[in-house]
XYZ file of C-alpha atoms in Angstrom:
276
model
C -16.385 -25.531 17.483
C -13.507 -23.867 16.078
C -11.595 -26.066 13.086
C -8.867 -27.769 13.652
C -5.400 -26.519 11.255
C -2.413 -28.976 11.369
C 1.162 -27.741 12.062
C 2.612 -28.159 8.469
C -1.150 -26.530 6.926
C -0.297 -23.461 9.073
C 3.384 -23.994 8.267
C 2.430 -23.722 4.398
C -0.032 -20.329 4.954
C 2.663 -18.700 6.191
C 5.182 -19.220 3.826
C 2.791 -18.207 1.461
C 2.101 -15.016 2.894
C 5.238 -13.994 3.100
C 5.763 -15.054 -0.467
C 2.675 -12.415 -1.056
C 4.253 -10.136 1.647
C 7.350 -10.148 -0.095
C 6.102 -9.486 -3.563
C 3.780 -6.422 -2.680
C 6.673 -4.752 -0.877
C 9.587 -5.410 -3.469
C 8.822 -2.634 -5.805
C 8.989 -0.259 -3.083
C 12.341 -1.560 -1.503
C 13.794 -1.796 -5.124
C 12.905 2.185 -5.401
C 14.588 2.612 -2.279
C 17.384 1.055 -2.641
C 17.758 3.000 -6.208
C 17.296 6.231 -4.242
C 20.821 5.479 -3.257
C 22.688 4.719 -6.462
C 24.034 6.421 -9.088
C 22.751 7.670 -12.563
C 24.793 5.233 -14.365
C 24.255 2.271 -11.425
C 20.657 2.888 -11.345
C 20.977 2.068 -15.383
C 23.367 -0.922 -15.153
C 22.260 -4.533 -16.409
C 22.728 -6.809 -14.569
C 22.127 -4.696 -11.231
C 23.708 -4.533 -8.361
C 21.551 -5.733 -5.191
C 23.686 -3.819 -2.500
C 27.765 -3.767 -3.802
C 27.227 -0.309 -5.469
C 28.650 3.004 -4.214
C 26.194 4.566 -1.984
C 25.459 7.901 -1.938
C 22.784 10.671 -0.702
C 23.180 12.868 -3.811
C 20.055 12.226 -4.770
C 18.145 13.493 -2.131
C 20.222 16.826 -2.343
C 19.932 17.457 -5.661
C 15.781 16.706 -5.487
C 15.547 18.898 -2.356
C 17.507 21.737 -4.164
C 15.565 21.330 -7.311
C 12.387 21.596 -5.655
C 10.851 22.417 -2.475
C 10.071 19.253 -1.296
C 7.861 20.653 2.183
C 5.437 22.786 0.151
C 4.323 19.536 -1.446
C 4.369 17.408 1.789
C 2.334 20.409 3.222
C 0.151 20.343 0.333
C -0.453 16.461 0.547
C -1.040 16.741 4.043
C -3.809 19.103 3.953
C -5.593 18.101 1.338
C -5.881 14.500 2.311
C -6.959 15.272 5.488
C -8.812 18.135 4.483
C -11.308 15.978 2.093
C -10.904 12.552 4.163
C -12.440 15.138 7.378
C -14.910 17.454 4.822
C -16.065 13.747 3.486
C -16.798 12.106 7.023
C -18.467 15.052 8.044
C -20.691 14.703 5.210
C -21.278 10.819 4.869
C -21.716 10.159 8.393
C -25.619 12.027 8.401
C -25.584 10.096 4.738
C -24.579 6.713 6.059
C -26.966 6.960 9.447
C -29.642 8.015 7.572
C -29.190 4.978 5.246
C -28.523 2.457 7.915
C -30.997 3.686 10.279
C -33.504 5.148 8.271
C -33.772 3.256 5.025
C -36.521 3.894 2.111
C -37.192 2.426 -0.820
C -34.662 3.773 -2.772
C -31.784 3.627 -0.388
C -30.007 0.278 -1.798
C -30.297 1.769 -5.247
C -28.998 5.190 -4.145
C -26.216 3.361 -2.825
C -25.543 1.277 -6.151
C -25.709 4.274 -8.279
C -22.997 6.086 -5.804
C -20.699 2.853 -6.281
C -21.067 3.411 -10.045
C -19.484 6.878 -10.057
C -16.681 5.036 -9.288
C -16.527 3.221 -12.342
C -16.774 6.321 -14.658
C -12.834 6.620 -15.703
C -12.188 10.340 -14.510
C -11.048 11.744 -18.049
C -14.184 11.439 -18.722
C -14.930 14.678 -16.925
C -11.643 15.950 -16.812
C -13.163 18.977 -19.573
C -15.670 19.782 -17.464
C -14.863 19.741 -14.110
C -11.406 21.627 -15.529
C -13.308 24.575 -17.111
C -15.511 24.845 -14.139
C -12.668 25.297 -11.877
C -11.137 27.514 -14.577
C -14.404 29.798 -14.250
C -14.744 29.833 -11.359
C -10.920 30.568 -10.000
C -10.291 27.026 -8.068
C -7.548 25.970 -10.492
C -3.904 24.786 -8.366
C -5.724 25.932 -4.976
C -5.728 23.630 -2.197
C -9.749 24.424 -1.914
C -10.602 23.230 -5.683
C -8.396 19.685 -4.866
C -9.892 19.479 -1.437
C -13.729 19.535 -3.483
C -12.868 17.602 -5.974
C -11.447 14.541 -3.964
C -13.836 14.585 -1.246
C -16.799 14.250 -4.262
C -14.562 11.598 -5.682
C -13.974 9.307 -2.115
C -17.247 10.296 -1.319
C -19.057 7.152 -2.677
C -16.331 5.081 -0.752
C -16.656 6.856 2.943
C -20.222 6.382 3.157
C -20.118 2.840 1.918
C -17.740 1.927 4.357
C -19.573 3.880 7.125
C -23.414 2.446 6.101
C -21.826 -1.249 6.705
C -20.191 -0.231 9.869
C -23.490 1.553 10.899
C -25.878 -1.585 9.779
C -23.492 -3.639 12.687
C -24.685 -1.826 15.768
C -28.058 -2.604 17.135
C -30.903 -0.281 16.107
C -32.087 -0.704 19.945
C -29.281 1.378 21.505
C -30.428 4.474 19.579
C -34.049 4.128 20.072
C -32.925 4.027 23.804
C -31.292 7.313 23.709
C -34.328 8.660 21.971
C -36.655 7.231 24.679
C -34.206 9.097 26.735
C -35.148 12.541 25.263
C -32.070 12.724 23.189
C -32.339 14.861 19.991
C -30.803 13.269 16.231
C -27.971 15.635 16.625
C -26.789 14.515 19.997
C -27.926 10.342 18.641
C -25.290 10.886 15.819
C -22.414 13.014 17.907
C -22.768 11.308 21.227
C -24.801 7.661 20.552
C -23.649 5.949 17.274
C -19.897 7.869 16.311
C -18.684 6.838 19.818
C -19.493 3.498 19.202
C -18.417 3.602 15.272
C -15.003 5.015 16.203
C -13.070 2.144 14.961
C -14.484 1.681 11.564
C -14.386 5.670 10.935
C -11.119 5.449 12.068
C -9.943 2.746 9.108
C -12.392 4.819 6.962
C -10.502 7.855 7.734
C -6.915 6.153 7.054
C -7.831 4.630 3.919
C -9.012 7.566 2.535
C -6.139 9.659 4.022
C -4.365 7.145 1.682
C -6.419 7.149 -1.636
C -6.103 11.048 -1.532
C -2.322 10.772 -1.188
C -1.981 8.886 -3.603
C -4.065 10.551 -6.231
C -2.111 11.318 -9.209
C -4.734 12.087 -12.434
C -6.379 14.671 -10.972
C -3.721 16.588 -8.896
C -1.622 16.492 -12.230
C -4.300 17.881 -14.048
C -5.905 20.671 -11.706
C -2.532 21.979 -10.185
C 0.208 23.650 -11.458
C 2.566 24.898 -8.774
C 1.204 26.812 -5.772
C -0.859 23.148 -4.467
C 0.505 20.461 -6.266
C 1.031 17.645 -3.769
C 4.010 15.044 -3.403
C 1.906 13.136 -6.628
C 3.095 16.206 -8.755
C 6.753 16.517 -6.606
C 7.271 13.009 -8.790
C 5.995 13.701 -11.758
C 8.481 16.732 -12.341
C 11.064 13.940 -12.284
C 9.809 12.673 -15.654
C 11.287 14.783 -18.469
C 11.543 15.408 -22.171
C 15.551 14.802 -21.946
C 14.451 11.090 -20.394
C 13.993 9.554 -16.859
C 16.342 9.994 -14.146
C 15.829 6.666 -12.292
C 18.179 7.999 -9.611
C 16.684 10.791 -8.775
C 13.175 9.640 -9.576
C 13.622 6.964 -7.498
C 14.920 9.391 -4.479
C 11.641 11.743 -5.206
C 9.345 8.685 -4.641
C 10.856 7.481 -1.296
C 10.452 11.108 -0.031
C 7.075 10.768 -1.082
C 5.602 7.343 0.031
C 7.560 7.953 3.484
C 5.387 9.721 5.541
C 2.593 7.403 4.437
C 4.444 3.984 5.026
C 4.754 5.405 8.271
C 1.381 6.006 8.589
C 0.272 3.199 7.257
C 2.982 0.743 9.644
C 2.145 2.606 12.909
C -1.642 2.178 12.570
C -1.809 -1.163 10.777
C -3.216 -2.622 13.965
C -6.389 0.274 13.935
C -6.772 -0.356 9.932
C -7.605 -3.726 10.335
C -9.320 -3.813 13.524
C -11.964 -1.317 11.549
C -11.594 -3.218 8.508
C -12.686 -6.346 10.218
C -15.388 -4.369 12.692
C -18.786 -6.152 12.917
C -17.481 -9.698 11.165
C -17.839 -11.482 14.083
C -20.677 -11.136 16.230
């Protein structure tokens, strides 16, 4: 029997998220709105909300300082290059785990979670003079490795609990039906997974974005993403809010788009198997 919510109780939840709502996304329209103003506006205490001189000579000046589609192009590919390289990896990983489970898989999957909480300067040196050897350094290739190892952990996590939600029977169905493992993974269990490797595959398209240490550090010019494309903005003679400010709307653009045009597929996967 579902529970009953009174009028002012709902009334109160949703003031409250868009209190929440409205707190998340302030930063970002503040940095927009920026993007328009002046050096000496951007600067000005108190500031002005919306009565300040707008102008787009900010985003001229950042796309003749720097060529703002090589980064997109870079961004583009190698987010989707390690979101695709890591699914195609983790989805044997997570079946296997989900499907197939030994005595070691829970603590296989706890010791992949804790890579995650080994701060990545840690093996900046290494992984930098390995790339350095072995000529990876600013190539899209050597970012593409290194950030599908490092959303690795979180791809097949999120695929072994979408996996554990479908009923073991259906696949040992196909298999009574003379169906081999690679035609149980391709044509059985990733049709019926396709929502939650569809968040999977947006969320990760979105931590790889928005990776800044280790695009900053393995990159110089010929891959650096958008993540670099801002950081160039920061300089010794101080911080142009202005332009900085136009820089980062170019940058978070395409992926606010993203993000607002498949909100209703991110949480449909996000939510997959939580109600039976």
């Amino acid at each position: 029997m579902a529970r009953d919510i009174s009028i002012s109780r709902k009334a109160l939840f949703s003031a409250l998220a868009w209190i929440i709502g409205i707190l998340i996304f302030f930063p970002i329209f503040w940095t927009i709105l920026t993007s328009f103003k002046t050096e000496l506006e951007a600067i000005a205490s108190p500031p002005a909300l919306f009565n300040f001189h707008w102008t787009l000579e900010n985003y001229v000046e950042v796309q003749s300082r720097s060529n703002y589609f090589l980064h997109f192009a870079n961004s583009v590919i190698i987010s989707l290059g390690s979101t695709i390289l890591g699914l195609i990896i983790a989805i044997p990983g997570a079946w296997a785990m989900a499907f197939v489970p030994g005595k070691r898989t829970n603590g296989t999957l706890m010791w992949m979670l804790s890579t995650k909480m080994l701060p990545p300067v840690g093996v900046l040196i290494p992984i930098y003079l390995i790339f350095r050897d072995t000529g990876l350094l600013d190539t899209r290739t050597g970012l593409v490795i290194v950030l599908t190892l490092i959303n690795l952990p979180i791809i097949i996590w999120m695929l072994y609990t979408y996996f554990k939600e479908i009923p073991g029977e259906i696949l040992e169905a196909a298999r009574m039906d003379g169906a081999s493992l690679k035609a149980e993974i391709i044509h059985v269990l990733t049709p019926m997974a396709v929502p939650g490797i569809a968040s999977t595959l947006l969320l990760n398209v979105i931590l790889a974005w928005n990776e800044a240490f280790w695009t900053l550090n393995l990159t110089a010019a010929k891959a650096a993403p958008l993540t670099a494309f801002i950081a160039s903005y920061s300089s010794p003679e101080g911080l142009f809010y202005a332009k900085l400010s136009a820089a980062s709307t170019m940058a978070i653009a395409p992926i606010l788009i993203l993000g607002w045009f498949s909100q209703k597929q991110l949480v449909r996967g996000l939510t997959f198997g939580a109600v039976k």
